[in-house]
Tab-separated table of C-alpha atoms and ligand atoms in Angstrom:
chain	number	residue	atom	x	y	z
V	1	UNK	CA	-66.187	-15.080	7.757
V	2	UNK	CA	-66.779	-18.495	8.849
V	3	UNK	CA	-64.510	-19.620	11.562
V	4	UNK	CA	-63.165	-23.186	12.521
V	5	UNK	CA	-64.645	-24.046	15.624
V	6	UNK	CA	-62.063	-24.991	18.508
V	7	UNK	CA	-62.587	-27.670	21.257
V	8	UNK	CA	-59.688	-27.597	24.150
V	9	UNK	CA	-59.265	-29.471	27.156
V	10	UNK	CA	-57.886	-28.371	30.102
V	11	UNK	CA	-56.527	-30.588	32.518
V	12	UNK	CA	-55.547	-28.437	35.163
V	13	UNK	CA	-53.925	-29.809	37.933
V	14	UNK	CA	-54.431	-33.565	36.042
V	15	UNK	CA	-52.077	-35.448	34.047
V	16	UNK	CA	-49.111	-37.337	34.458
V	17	UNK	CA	-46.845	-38.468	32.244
V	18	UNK	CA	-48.068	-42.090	32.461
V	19	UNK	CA	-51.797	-40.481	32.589
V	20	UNK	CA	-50.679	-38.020	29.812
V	21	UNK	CA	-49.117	-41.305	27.870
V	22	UNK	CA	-52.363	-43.486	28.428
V	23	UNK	CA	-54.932	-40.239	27.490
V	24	UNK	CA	-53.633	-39.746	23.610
V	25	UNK	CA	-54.378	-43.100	22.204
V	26	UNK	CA	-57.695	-43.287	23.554
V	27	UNK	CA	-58.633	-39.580	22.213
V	28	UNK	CA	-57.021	-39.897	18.705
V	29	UNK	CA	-58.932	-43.081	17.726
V	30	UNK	CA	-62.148	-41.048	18.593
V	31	UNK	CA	-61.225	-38.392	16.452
V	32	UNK	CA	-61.762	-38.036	12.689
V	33	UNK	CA	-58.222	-38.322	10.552
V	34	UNK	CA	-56.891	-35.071	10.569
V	35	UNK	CA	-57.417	-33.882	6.822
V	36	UNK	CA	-61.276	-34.722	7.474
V	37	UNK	CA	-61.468	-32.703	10.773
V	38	UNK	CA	-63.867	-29.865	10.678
V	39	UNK	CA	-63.036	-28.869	14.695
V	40	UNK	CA	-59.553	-27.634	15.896
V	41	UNK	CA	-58.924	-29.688	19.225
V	42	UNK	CA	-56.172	-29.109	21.914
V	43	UNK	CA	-55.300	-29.900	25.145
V	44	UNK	CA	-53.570	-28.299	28.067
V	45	UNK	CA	-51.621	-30.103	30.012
V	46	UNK	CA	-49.580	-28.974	33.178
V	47	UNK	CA	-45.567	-28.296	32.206
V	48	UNK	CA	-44.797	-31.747	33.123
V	49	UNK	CA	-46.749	-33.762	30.798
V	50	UNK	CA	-46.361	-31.613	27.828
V	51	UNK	CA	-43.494	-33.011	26.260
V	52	UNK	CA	-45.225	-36.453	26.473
V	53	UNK	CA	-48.218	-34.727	25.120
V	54	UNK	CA	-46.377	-33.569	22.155
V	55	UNK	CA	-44.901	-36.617	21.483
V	56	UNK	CA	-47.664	-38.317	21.870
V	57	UNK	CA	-50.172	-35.552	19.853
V	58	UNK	CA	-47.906	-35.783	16.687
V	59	UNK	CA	-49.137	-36.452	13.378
V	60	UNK	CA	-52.666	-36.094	14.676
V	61	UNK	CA	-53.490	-32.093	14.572
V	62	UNK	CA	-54.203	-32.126	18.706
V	63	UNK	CA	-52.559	-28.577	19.168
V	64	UNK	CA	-50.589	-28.607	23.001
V	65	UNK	CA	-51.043	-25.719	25.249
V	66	UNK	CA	-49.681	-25.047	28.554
V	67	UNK	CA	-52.152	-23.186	31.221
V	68	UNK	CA	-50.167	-20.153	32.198
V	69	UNK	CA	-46.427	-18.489	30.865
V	70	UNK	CA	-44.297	-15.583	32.131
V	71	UNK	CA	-43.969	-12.866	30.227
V	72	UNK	CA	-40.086	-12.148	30.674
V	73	UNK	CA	-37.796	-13.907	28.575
V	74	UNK	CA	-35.776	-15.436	31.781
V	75	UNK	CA	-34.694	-14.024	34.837
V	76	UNK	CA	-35.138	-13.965	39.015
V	77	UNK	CA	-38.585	-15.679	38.932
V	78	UNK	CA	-38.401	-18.723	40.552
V	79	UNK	CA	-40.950	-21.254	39.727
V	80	UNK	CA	-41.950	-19.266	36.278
V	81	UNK	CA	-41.614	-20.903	33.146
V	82	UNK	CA	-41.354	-18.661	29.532
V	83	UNK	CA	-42.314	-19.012	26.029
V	84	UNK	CA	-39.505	-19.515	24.780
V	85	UNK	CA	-39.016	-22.955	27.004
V	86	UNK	CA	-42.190	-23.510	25.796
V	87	UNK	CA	-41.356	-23.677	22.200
V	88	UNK	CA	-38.434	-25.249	22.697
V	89	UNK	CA	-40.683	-28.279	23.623
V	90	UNK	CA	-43.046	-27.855	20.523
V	91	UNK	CA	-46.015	-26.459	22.662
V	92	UNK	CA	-48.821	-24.618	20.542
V	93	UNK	CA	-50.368	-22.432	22.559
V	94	UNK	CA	-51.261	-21.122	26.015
V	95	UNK	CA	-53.618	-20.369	28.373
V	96	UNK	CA	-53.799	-16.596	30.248
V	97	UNK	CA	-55.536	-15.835	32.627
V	98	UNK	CA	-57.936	-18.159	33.490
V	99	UNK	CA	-59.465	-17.858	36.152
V	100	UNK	CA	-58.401	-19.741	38.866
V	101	UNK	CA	-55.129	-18.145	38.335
V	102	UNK	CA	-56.745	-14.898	38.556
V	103	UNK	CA	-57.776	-16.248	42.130
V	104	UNK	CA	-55.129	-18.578	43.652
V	105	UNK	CA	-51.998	-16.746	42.326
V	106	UNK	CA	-52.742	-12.795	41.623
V	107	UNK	CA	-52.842	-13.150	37.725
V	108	UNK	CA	-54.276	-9.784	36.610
V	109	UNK	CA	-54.999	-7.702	33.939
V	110	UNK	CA	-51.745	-6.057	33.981
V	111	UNK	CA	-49.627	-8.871	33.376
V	112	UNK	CA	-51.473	-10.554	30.943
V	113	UNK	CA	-51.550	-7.315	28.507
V	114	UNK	CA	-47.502	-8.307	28.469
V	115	UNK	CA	-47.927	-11.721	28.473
V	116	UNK	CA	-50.072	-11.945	25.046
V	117	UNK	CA	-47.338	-9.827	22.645
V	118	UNK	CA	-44.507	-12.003	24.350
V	119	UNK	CA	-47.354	-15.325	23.299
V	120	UNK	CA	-47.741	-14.236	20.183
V	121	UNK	CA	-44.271	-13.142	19.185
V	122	UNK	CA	-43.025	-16.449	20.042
V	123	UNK	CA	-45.399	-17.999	17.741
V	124	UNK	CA	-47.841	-19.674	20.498
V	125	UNK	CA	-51.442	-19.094	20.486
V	126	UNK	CA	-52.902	-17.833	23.359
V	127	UNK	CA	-56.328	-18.285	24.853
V	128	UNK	CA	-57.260	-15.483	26.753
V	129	UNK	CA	-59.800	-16.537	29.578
V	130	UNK	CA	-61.995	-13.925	31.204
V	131	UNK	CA	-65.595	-13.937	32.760
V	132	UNK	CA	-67.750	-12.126	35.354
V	133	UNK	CA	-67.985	-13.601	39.105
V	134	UNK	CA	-71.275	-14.617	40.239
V	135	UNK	CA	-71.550	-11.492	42.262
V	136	UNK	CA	-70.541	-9.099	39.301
V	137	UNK	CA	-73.674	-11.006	37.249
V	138	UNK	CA	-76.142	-10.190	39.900
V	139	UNK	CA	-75.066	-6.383	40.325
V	140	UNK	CA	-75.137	-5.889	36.666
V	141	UNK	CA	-71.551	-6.114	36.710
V	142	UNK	CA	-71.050	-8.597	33.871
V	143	UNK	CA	-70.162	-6.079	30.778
V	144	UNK	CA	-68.245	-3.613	32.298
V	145	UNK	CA	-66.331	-6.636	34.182
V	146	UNK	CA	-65.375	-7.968	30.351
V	147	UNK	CA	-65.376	-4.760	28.813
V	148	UNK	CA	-62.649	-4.231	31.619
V	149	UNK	CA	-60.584	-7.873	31.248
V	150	UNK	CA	-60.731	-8.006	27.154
V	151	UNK	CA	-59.819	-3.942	26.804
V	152	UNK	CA	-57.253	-4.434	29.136
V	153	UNK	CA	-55.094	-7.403	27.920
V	154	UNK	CA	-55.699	-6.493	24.179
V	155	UNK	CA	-54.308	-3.251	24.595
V	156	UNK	CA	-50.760	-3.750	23.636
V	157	UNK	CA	-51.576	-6.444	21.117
V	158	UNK	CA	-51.266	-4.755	17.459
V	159	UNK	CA	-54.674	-4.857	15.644
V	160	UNK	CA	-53.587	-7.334	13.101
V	161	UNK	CA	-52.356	-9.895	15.740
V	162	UNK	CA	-55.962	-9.625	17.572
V	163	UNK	CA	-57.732	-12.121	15.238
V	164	UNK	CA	-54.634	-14.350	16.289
V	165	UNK	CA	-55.839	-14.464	19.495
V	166	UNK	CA	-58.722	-17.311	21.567
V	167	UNK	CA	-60.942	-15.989	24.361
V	168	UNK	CA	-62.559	-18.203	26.322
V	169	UNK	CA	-65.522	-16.791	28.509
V	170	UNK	CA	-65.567	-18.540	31.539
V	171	UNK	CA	-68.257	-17.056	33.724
V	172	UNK	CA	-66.490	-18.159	37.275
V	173	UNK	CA	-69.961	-18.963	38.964
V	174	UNK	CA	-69.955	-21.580	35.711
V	175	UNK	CA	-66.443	-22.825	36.500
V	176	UNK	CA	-66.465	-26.381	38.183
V	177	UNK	CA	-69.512	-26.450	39.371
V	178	UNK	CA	-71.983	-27.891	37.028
V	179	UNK	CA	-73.963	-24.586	36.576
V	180	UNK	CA	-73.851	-23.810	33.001
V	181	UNK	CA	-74.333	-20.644	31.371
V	182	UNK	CA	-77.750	-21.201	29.890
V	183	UNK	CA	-76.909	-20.695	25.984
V	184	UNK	CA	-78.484	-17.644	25.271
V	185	UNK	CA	-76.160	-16.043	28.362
V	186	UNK	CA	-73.297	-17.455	26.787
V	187	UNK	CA	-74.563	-16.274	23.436
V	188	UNK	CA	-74.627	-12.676	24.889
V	189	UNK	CA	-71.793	-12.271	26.600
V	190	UNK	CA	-69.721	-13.879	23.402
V	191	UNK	CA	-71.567	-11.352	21.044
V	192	UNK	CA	-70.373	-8.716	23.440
V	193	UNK	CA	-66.758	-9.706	23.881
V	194	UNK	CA	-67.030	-9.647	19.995
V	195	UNK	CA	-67.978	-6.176	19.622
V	196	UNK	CA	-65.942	-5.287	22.082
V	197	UNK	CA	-63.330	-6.322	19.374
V	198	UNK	CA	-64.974	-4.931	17.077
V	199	UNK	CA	-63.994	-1.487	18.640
V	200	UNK	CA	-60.615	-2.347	18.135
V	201	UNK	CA	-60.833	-3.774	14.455
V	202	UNK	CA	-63.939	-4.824	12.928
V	203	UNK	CA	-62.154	-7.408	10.486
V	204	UNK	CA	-60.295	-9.114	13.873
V	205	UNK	CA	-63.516	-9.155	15.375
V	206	UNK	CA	-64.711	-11.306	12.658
V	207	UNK	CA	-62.084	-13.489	12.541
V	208	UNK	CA	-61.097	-14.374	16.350
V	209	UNK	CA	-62.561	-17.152	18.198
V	210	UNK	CA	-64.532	-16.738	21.144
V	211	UNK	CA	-65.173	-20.279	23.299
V	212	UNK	CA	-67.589	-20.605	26.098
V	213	UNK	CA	-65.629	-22.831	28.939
V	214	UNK	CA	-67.407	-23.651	32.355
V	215	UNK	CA	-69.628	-27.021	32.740
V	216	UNK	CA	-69.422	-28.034	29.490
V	217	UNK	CA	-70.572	-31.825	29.609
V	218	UNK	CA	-70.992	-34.311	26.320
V	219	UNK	CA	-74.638	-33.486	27.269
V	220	UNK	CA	-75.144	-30.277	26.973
V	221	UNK	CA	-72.374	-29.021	24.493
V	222	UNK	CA	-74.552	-29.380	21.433
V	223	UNK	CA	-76.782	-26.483	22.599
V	224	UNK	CA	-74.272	-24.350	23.848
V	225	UNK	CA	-72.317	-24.901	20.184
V	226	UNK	CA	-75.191	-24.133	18.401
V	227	UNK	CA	-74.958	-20.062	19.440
V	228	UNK	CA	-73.780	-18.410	16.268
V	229	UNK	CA	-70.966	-16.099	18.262
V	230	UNK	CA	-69.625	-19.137	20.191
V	231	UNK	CA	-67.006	-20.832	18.602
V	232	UNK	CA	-66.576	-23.790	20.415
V	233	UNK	CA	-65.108	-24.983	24.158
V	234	UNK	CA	-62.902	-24.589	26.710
V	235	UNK	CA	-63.802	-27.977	28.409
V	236	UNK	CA	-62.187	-28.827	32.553
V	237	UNK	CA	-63.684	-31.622	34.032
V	238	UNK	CA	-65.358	-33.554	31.433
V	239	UNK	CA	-61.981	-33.346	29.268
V	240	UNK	CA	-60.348	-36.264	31.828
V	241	UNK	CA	-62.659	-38.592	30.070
V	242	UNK	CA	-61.488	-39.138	26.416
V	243	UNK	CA	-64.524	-40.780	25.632
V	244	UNK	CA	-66.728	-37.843	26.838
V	245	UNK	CA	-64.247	-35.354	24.954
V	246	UNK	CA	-64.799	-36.985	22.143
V	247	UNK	CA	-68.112	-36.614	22.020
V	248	UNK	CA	-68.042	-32.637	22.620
V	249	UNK	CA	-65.318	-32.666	19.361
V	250	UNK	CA	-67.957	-34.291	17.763
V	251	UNK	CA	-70.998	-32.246	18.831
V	252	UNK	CA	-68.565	-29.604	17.476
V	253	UNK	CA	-68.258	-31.042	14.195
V	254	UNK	CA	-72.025	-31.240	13.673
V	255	UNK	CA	-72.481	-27.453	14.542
I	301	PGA	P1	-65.033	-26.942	33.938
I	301	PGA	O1	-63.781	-25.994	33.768
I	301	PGA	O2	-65.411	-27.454	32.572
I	301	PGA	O3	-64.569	-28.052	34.842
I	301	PGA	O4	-66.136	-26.134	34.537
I	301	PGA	C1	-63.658	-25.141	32.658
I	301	PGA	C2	-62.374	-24.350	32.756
I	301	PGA	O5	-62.030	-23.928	33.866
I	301	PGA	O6	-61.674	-24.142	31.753
């Protein structure tokens, strides 16, 4: 099956609605018209800006995501924000797990295996980020670390929502500070997290789209792209620049 490959951004802590406001313009006139576009591209902005990124994204085929969701409907959590007001804004998708929620605010395997059904019965498309800390790689860690993070969040996802689903492997040692995964590691551990789907449902594993995010830079996306299992990028840093995102949608599009 030959998938669509998928470029996101994601802004993090960046973006605000006049940043947010300023960003679009300067992205969509680097972009091919929609109906020509090979590469699915999003970005994902914090809550604030994502109205003005919606606004702003119409038309165009940009998909919105936020970076994190709670998985009740509403309730006594203060400072949580569900999919449902997500929806209500005209979001696309969202982001679970990533990493440096995993580390700054106790995101764990747990919640996300509620959060993805609640996603995905809302009608938003997660990405699922998981990845291997630089000490798990050197202790031989890395598969049972993913085989771990993917089993565990899938598991109460039905096997014909799984192709539904993005993963992004991030390796954290890769996150933020300009140390790539080399593309034959990223090839690997994408290949794995495949078959690792695979377990579940051989035809989702063939369908679902696994991104490589951590240090990808205009320069050195081609090569990562070119790995047959990866299907494109979760992209921090070098998304700020629209100019430089650009050019990794594009490296995308020549895959
Ligand atoms: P980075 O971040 O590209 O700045 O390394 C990637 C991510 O955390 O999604």
């Amino acid at each position: 099956m030959k998938r669509k490959p998928y470029v996101a951004g994601n802004w993090k802590m960046w973006g605000t609605r006049r940043q947010a406001r300023d960003y679009f313009p300067r992205l969509l006139e680097r972009l091919a018209p929609v109906a020509e576009r090979t590469v699915d591209v999003g970005i994902c902005a914090p809550f604030t800006a994502l109205d003005v990124c919606v606004e702003a994204a119409r038309g165009s085929g940009v998909r919105v995501l936020a970076q994190n969701m709670h998985q009740a409907a509403e309730g006594a959590h203060t400072g949580e924000i569900s999919a449902a007001m997500l929806t209500e804004l005209g979001v696309d998708g969202v982001v679970l797990g990533h990493s440096e929620r995993r580390r700054d605010h106790c995101e764990n395997d747990r919640a996300l295996r509620e959060k993805l059904p609640v996603a995905l019965a809302a009608g938003l498309e997660p990405i699922l980020c998981v990845g291997e800390t630089e000490e798990e790689r050197e202790q031989g860690e890395t598969e049972r670390r993913l085989r771990q993070q993917v089993w565990e969040a899938l598991e109460d996802v039905p096997d014909d929502r799984l192709g539904d689903i993005v993963i992004a492997y991030e390796p954290v040692w890769a996150i933020g500070t300009g140390r790539t995964a080399t593309p034959d590691q990223a090839q690997e551990a994408i290949a794995f997290i495949r078959a690792l789907v695979a377990d579940r449902s051989r035809e989702a594993a063939a369908k679902i789209r696994i991104l490589y995010g951590g240090s990808v830079k205009p320069d050195n996306a081609a090569d990562i792209l070119a790995q047959p299992d990866v299907d494109g990028a979760l992209v921090g840093g070098a998304s700020l620049d629209p100019v430089g995102f650009a050019t990794i949608v594009a490296a995308a599009e020549e895959r």
